[in-house]
PDB file of C-alpha atoms and ligand atoms in Angstrom:
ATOM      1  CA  UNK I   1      41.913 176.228  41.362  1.00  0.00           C
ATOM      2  CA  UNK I   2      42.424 175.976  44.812  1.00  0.00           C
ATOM      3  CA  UNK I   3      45.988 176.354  46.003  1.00  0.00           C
ATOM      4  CA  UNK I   4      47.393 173.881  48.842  1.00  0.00           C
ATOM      5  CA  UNK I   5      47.386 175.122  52.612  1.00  0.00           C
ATOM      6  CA  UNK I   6      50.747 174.776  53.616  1.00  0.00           C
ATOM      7  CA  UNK I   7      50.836 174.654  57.553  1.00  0.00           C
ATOM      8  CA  UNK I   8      52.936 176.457  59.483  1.00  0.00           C
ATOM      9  CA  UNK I   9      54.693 175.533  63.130  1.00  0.00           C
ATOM     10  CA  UNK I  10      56.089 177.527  65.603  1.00  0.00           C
ATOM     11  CA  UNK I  11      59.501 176.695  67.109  1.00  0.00           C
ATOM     12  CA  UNK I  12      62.408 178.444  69.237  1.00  0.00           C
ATOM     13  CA  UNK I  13      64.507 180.668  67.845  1.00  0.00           C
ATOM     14  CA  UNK I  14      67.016 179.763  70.268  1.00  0.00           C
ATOM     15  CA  UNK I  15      66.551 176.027  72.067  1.00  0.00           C
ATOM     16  CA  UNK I  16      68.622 175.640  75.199  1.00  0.00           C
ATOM     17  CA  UNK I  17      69.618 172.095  73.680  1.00  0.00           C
ATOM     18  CA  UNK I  18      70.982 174.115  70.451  1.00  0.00           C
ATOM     19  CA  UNK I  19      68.270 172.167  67.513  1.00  0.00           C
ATOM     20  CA  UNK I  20      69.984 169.051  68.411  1.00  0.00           C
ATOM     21  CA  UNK I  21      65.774 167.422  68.226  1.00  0.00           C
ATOM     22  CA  UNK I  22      64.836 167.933  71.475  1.00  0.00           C
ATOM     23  CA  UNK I  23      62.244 170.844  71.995  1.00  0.00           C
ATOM     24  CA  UNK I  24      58.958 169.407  70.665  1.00  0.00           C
ATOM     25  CA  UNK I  25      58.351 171.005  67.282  1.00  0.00           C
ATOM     26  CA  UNK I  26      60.997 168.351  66.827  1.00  0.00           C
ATOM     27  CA  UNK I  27      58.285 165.423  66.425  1.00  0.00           C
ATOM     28  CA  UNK I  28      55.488 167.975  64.527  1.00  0.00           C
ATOM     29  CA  UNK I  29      58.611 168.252  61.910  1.00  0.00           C
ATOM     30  CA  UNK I  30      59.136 164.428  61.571  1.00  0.00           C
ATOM     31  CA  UNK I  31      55.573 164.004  60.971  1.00  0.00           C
ATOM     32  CA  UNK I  32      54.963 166.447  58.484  1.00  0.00           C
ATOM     33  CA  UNK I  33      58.257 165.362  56.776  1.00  0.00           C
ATOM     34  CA  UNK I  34      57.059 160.989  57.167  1.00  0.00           C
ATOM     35  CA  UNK I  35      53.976 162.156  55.080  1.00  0.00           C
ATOM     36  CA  UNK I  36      55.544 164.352  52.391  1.00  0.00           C
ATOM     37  CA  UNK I  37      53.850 167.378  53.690  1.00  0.00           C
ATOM     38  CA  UNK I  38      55.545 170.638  52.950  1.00  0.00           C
ATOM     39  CA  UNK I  39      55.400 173.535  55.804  1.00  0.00           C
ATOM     40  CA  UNK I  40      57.136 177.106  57.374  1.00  0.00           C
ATOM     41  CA  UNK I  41      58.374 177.336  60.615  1.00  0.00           C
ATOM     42  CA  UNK I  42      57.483 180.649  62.301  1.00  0.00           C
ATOM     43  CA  UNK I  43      60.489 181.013  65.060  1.00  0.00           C
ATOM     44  CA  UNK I  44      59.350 182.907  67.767  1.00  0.00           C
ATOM     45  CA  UNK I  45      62.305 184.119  70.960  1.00  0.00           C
ATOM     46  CA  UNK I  46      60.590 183.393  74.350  1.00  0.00           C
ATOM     47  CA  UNK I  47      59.797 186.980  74.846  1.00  0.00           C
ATOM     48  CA  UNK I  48      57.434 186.492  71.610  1.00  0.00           C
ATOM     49  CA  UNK I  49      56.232 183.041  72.719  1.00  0.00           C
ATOM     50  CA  UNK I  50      54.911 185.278  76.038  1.00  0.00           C
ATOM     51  CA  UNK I  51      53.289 187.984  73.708  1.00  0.00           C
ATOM     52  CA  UNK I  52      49.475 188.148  73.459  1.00  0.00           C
ATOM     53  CA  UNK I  53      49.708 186.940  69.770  1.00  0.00           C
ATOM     54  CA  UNK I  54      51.272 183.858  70.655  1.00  0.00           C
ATOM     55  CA  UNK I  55      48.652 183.466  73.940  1.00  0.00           C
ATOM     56  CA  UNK I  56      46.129 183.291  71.794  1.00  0.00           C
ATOM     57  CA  UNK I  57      47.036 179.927  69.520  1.00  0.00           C
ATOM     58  CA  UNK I  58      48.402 178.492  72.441  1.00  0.00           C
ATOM     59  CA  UNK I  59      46.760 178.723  76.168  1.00  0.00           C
ATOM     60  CA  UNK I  60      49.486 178.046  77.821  1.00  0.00           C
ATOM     61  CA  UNK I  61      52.409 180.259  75.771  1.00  0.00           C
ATOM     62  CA  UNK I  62      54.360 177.288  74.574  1.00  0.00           C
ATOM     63  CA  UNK I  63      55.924 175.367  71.002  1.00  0.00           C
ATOM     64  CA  UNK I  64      54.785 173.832  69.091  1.00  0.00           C
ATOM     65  CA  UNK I  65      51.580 175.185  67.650  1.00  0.00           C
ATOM     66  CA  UNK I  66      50.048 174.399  64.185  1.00  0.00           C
ATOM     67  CA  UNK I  67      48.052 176.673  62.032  1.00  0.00           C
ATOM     68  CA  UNK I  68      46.878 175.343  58.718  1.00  0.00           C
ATOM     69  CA  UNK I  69      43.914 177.927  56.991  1.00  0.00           C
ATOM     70  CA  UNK I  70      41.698 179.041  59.931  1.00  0.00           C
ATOM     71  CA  UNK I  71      42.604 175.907  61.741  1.00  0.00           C
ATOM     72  CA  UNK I  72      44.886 176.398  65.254  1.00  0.00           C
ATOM     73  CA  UNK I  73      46.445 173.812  67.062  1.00  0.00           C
ATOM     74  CA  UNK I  74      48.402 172.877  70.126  1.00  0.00           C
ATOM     75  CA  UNK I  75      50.238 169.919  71.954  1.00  0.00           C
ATOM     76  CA  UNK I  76      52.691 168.035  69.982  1.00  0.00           C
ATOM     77  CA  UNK I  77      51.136 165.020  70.098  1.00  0.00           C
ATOM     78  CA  UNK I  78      47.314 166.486  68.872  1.00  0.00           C
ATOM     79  CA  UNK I  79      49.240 167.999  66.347  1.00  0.00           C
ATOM     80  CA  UNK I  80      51.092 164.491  65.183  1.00  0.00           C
ATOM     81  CA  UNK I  81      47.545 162.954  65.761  1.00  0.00           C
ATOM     82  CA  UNK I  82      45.844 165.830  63.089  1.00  0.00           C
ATOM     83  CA  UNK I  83      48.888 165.204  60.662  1.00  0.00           C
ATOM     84  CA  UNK I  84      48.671 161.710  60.725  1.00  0.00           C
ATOM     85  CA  UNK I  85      44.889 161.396  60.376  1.00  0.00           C
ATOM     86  CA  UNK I  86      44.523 164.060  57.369  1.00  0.00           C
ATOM     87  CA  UNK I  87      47.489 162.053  55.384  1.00  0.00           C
ATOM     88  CA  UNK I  88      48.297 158.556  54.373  1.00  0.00           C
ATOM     89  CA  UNK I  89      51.507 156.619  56.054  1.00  0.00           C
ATOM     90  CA  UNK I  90      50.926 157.457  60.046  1.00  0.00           C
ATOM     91  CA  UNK I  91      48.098 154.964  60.967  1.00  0.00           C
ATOM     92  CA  UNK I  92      47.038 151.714  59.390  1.00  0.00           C
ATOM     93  CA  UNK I  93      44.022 151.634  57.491  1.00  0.00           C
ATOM     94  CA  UNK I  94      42.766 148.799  59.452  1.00  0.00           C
ATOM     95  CA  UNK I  95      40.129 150.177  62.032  1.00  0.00           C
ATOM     96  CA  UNK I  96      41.604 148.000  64.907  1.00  0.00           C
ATOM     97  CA  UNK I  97      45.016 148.292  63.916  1.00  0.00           C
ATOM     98  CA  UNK I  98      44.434 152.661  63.320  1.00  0.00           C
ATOM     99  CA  UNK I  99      43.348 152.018  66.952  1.00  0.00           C
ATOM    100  CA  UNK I 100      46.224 150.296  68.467  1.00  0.00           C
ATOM    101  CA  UNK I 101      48.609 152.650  66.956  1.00  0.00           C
ATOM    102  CA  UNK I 102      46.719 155.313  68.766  1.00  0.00           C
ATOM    103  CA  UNK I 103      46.494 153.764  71.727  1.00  0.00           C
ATOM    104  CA  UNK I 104      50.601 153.557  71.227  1.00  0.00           C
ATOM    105  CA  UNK I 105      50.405 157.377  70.557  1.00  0.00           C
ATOM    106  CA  UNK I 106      48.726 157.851  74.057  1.00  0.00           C
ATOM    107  CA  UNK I 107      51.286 155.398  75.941  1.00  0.00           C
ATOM    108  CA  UNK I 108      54.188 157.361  74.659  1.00  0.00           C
ATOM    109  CA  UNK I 109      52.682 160.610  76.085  1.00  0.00           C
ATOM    110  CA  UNK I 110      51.272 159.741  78.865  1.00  0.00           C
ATOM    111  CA  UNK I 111      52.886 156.238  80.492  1.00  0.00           C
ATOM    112  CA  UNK I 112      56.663 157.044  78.875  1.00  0.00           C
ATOM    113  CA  UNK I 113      56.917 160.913  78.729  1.00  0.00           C
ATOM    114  CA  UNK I 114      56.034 162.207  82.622  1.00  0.00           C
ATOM    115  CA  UNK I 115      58.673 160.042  84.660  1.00  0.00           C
ATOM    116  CA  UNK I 116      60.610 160.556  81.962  1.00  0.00           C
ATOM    117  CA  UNK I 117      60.202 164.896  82.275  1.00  0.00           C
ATOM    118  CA  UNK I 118      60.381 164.241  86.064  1.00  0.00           C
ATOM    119  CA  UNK I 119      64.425 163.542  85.015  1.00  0.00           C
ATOM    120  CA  UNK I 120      65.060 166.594  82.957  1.00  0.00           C
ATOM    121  CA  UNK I 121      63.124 168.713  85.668  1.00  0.00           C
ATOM    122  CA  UNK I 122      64.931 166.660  88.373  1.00  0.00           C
ATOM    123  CA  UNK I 123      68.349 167.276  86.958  1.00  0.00           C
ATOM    124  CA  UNK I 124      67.464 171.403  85.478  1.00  0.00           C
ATOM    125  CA  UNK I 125      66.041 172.102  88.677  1.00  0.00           C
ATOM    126  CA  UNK I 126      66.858 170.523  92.037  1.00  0.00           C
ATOM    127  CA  UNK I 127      70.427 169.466  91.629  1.00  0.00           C
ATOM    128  CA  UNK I 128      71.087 172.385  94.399  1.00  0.00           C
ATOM    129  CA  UNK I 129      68.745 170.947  96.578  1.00  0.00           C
ATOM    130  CA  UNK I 130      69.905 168.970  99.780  1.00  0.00           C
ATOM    131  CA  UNK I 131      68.033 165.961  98.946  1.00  0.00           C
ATOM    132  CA  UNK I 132      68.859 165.685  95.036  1.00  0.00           C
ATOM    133  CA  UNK I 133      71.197 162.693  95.402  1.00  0.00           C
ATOM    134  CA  UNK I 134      68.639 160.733  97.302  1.00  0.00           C
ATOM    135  CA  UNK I 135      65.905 161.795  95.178  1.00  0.00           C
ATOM    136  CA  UNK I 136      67.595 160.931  91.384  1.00  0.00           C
ATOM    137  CA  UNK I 137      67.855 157.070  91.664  1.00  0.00           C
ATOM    138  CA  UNK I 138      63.805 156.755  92.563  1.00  0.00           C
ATOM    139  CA  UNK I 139      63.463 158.810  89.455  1.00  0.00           C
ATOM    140  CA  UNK I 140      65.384 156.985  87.495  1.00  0.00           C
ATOM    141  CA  UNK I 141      63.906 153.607  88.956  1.00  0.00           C
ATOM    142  CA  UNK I 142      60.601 154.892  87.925  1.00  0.00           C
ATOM    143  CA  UNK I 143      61.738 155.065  84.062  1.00  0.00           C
ATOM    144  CA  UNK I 144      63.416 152.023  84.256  1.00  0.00           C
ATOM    145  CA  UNK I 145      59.915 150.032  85.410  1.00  0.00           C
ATOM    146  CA  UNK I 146      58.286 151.641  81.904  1.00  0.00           C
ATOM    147  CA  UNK I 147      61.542 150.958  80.019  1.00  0.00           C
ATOM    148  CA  UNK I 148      61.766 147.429  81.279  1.00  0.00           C
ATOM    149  CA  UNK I 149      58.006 146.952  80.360  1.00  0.00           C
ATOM    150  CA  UNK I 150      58.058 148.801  76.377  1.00  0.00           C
ATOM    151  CA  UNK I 151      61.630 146.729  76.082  1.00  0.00           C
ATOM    152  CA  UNK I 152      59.792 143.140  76.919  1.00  0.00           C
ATOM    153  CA  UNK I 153      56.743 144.169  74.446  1.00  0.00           C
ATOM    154  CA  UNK I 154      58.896 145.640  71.962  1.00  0.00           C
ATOM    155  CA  UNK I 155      60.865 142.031  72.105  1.00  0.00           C
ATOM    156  CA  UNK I 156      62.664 141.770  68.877  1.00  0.00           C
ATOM    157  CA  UNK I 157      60.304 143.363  66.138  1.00  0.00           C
ATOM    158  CA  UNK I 158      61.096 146.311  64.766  1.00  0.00           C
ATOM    159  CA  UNK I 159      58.086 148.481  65.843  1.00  0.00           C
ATOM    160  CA  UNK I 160      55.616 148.504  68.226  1.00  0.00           C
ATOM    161  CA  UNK I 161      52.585 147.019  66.132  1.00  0.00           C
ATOM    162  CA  UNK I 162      53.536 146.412  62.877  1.00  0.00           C
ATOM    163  CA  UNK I 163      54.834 148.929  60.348  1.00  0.00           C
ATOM    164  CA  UNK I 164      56.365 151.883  61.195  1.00  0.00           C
ATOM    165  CA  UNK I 165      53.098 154.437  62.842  1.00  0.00           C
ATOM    166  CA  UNK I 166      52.725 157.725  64.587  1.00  0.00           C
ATOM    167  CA  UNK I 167      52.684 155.704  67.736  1.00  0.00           C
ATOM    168  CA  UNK I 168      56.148 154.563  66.907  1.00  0.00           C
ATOM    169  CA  UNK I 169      57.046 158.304  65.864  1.00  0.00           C
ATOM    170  CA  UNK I 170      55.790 159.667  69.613  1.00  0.00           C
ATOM    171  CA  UNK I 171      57.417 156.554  71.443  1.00  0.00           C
ATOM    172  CA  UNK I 172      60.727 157.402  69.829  1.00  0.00           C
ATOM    173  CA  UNK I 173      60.601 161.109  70.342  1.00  0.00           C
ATOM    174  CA  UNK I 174      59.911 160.788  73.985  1.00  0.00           C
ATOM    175  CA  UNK I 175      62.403 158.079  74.316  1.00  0.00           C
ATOM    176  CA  UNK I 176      65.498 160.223  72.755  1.00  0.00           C
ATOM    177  CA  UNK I 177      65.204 162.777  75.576  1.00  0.00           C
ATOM    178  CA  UNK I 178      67.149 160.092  77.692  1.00  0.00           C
ATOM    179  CA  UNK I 179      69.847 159.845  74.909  1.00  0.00           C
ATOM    180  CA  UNK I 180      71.949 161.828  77.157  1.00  0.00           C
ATOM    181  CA  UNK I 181      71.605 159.671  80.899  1.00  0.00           C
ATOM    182  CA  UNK I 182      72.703 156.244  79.406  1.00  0.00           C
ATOM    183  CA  UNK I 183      69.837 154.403  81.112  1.00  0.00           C
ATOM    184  CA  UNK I 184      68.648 153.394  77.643  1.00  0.00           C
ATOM    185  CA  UNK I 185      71.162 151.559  76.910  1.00  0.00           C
ATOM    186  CA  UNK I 186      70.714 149.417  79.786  1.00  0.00           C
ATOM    187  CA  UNK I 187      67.712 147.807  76.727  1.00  0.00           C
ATOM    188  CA  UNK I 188      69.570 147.291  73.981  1.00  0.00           C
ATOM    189  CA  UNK I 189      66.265 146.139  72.125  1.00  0.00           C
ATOM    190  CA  UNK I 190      65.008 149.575  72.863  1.00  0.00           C
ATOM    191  CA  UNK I 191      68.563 152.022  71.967  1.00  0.00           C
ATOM    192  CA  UNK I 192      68.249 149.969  68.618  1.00  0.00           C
ATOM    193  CA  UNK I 193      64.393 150.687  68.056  1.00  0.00           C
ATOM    194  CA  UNK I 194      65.416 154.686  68.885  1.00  0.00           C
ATOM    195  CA  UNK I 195      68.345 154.231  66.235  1.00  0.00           C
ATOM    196  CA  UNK I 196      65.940 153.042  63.565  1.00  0.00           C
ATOM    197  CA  UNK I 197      63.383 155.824  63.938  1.00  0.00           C
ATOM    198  CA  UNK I 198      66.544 158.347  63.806  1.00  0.00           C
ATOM    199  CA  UNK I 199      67.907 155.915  60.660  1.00  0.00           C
ATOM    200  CA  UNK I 200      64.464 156.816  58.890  1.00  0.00           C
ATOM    201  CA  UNK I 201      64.901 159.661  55.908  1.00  0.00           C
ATOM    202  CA  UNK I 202      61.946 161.858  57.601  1.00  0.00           C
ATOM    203  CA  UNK I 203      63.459 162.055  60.612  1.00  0.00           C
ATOM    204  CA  UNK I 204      66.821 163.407  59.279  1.00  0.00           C
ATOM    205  CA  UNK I 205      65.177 165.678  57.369  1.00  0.00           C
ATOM    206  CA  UNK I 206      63.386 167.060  60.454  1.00  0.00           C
ATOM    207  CA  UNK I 207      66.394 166.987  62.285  1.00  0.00           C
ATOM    208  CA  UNK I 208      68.560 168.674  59.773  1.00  0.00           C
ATOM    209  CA  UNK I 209      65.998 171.556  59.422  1.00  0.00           C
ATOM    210  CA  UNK I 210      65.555 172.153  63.100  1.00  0.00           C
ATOM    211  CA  UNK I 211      68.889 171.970  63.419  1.00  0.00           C
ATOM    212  CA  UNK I 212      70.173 174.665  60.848  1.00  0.00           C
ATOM    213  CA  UNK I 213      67.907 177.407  62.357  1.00  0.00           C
ATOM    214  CA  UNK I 214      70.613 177.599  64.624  1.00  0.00           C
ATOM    215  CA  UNK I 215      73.644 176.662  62.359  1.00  0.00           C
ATOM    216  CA  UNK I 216      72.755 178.888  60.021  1.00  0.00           C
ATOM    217  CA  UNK I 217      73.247 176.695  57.653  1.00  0.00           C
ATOM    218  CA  UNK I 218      70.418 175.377  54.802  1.00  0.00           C
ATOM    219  CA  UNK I 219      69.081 171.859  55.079  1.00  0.00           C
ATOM    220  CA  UNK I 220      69.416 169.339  52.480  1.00  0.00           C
ATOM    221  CA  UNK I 221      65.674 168.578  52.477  1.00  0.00           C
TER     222      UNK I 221
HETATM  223  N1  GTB Z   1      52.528 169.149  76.217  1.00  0.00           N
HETATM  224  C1  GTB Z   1      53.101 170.150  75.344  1.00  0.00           C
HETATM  225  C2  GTB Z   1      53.332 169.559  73.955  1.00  0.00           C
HETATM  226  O1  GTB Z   1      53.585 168.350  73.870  1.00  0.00           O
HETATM  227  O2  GTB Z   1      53.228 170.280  72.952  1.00  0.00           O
HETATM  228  C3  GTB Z   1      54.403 170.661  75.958  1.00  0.00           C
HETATM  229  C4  GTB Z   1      55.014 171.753  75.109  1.00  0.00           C
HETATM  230  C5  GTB Z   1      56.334 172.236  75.717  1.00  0.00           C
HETATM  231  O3  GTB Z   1      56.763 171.776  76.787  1.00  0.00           O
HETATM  232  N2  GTB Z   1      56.947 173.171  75.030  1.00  0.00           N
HETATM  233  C6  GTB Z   1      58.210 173.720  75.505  1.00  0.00           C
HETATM  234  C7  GTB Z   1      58.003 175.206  75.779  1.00  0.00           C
HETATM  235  O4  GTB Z   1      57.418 175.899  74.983  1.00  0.00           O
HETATM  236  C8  GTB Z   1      59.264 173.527  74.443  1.00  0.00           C
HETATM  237  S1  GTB Z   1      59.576 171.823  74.135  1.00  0.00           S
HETATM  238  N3  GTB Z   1      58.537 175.674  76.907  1.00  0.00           N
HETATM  239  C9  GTB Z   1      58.484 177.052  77.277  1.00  0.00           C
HETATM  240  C10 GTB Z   1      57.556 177.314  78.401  1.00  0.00           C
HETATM  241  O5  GTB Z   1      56.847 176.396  78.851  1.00  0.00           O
HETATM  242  O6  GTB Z   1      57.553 178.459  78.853  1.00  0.00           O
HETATM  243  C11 GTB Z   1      60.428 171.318  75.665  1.00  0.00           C
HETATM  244  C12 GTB Z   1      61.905 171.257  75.503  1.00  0.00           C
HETATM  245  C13 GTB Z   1      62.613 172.334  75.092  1.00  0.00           C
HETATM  246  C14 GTB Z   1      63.998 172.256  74.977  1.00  0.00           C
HETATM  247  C15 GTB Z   1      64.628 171.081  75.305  1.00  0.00           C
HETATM  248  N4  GTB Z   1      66.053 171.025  75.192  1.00  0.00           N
HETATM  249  O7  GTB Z   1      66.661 171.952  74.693  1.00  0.00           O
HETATM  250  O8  GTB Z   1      66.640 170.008  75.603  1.00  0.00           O
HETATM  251  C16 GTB Z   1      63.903 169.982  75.726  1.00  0.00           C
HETATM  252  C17 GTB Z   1      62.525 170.080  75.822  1.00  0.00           C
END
């Protein structure tokens, strides 16, 4: 009998945001947890993450990775993509519908997520600079073109194309890093589509588990 591979991600030991779901392993967890798929967390400190161990699963010495037998992955959203095509409940089974979803997948990382890192960096980085002031309103001008765009498509369904996908599960992630500037709530349609991916079971799962690494306290799931 062959036993079952569980996979195993990596994720901070300590995350500057405290496990409150914003380092990346973050959306690997919800994925694993939306398709019922046990795994172990290897935490690594950053001094680990820089170690030649680490260098080797992941070119460029960063979390999440994913190891699952002799397979190694890295980039949260190749890893979502793996989890999602190996197990039932991420994509539709309807070729052009699987497609659209991954399409959505790709918009989330690559239309919503870079202005949206230009804020963090913007704000962790240059707020001692000269020019910061005049600098953060283009930035946030350039996420609120992309919000305003998702929040007319969105409209008033629930999801982006349908049922609940992995699109939906990258679009959400990368929109909760602005939980903390307020500009999403400037599109109601869209805080409410980030409150129903949080309201989903999997993701408080995920959320409880990355969060008691640093609680210290079990998680329910
Ligand atoms: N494109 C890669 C992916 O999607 O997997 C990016 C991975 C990445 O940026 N990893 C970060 C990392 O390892 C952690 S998630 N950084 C260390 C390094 O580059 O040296 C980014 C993150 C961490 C913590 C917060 N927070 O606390 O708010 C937010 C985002």
């Amino acid at each position: 009998m062959t036993l079952p591979m569980i996979p195993t991600i990596t994720a901070f030991e300590r995350s500057p945001d405290g496990g409150k779901g914003l380092a990346r392993d973050m959306r690997v967890r919800w994925a694993l947890e939306e398709v019922g798929q046990p795994y172990e967390v290897r935490l690594v400190s950053f001094t680990e993450m820089k170690a030649s161990a680490h260098r080797t699963l992941h070119p460029f010495v960063q979390i999440p990775t994913y190891e699952e037998g002799d397979l190694a992955l890295f980039e949260s959203g190749a890893i979502v993509f793996h989890i999602a095509e190996r197990n039932a409940g991420l994509l539709p089974d309807d070729a052009n519908a699987r497609a659209r979803a991954i399409t959505w997948m790709f918009a989330a990382l690559n239309t919503m997520e870079p202005p949206i890192i230009d804020l963090g960096i913007a704000r962790l980085m240059e707020g001692d600079k000269p020019w910061f002031e005049q600098r953060l309103p283009v930035v946030e001008d350039r996420i609120r073109i992309r919000l305003g765009e998702l929040s007319v498509r969105l409209g008033d369904a629930d999801w982006l194309d349908g049922a609940f996908s992995a699109g939906d599960l990258l679009m959400v992630s990368v929109l909760l890093r602005l939980s903390r500037s307020g500009i999403l709530d400037e599109y109601p349609n869209l805080s409410a589509y980030v409150a129903r991916g949080k309201a989903r079971p999997a993701y408080q799962r995920a959320f409880d588990a990355q969060l008691a690494v640093f609680t210290g306290k079990p998680s329910s799931g």
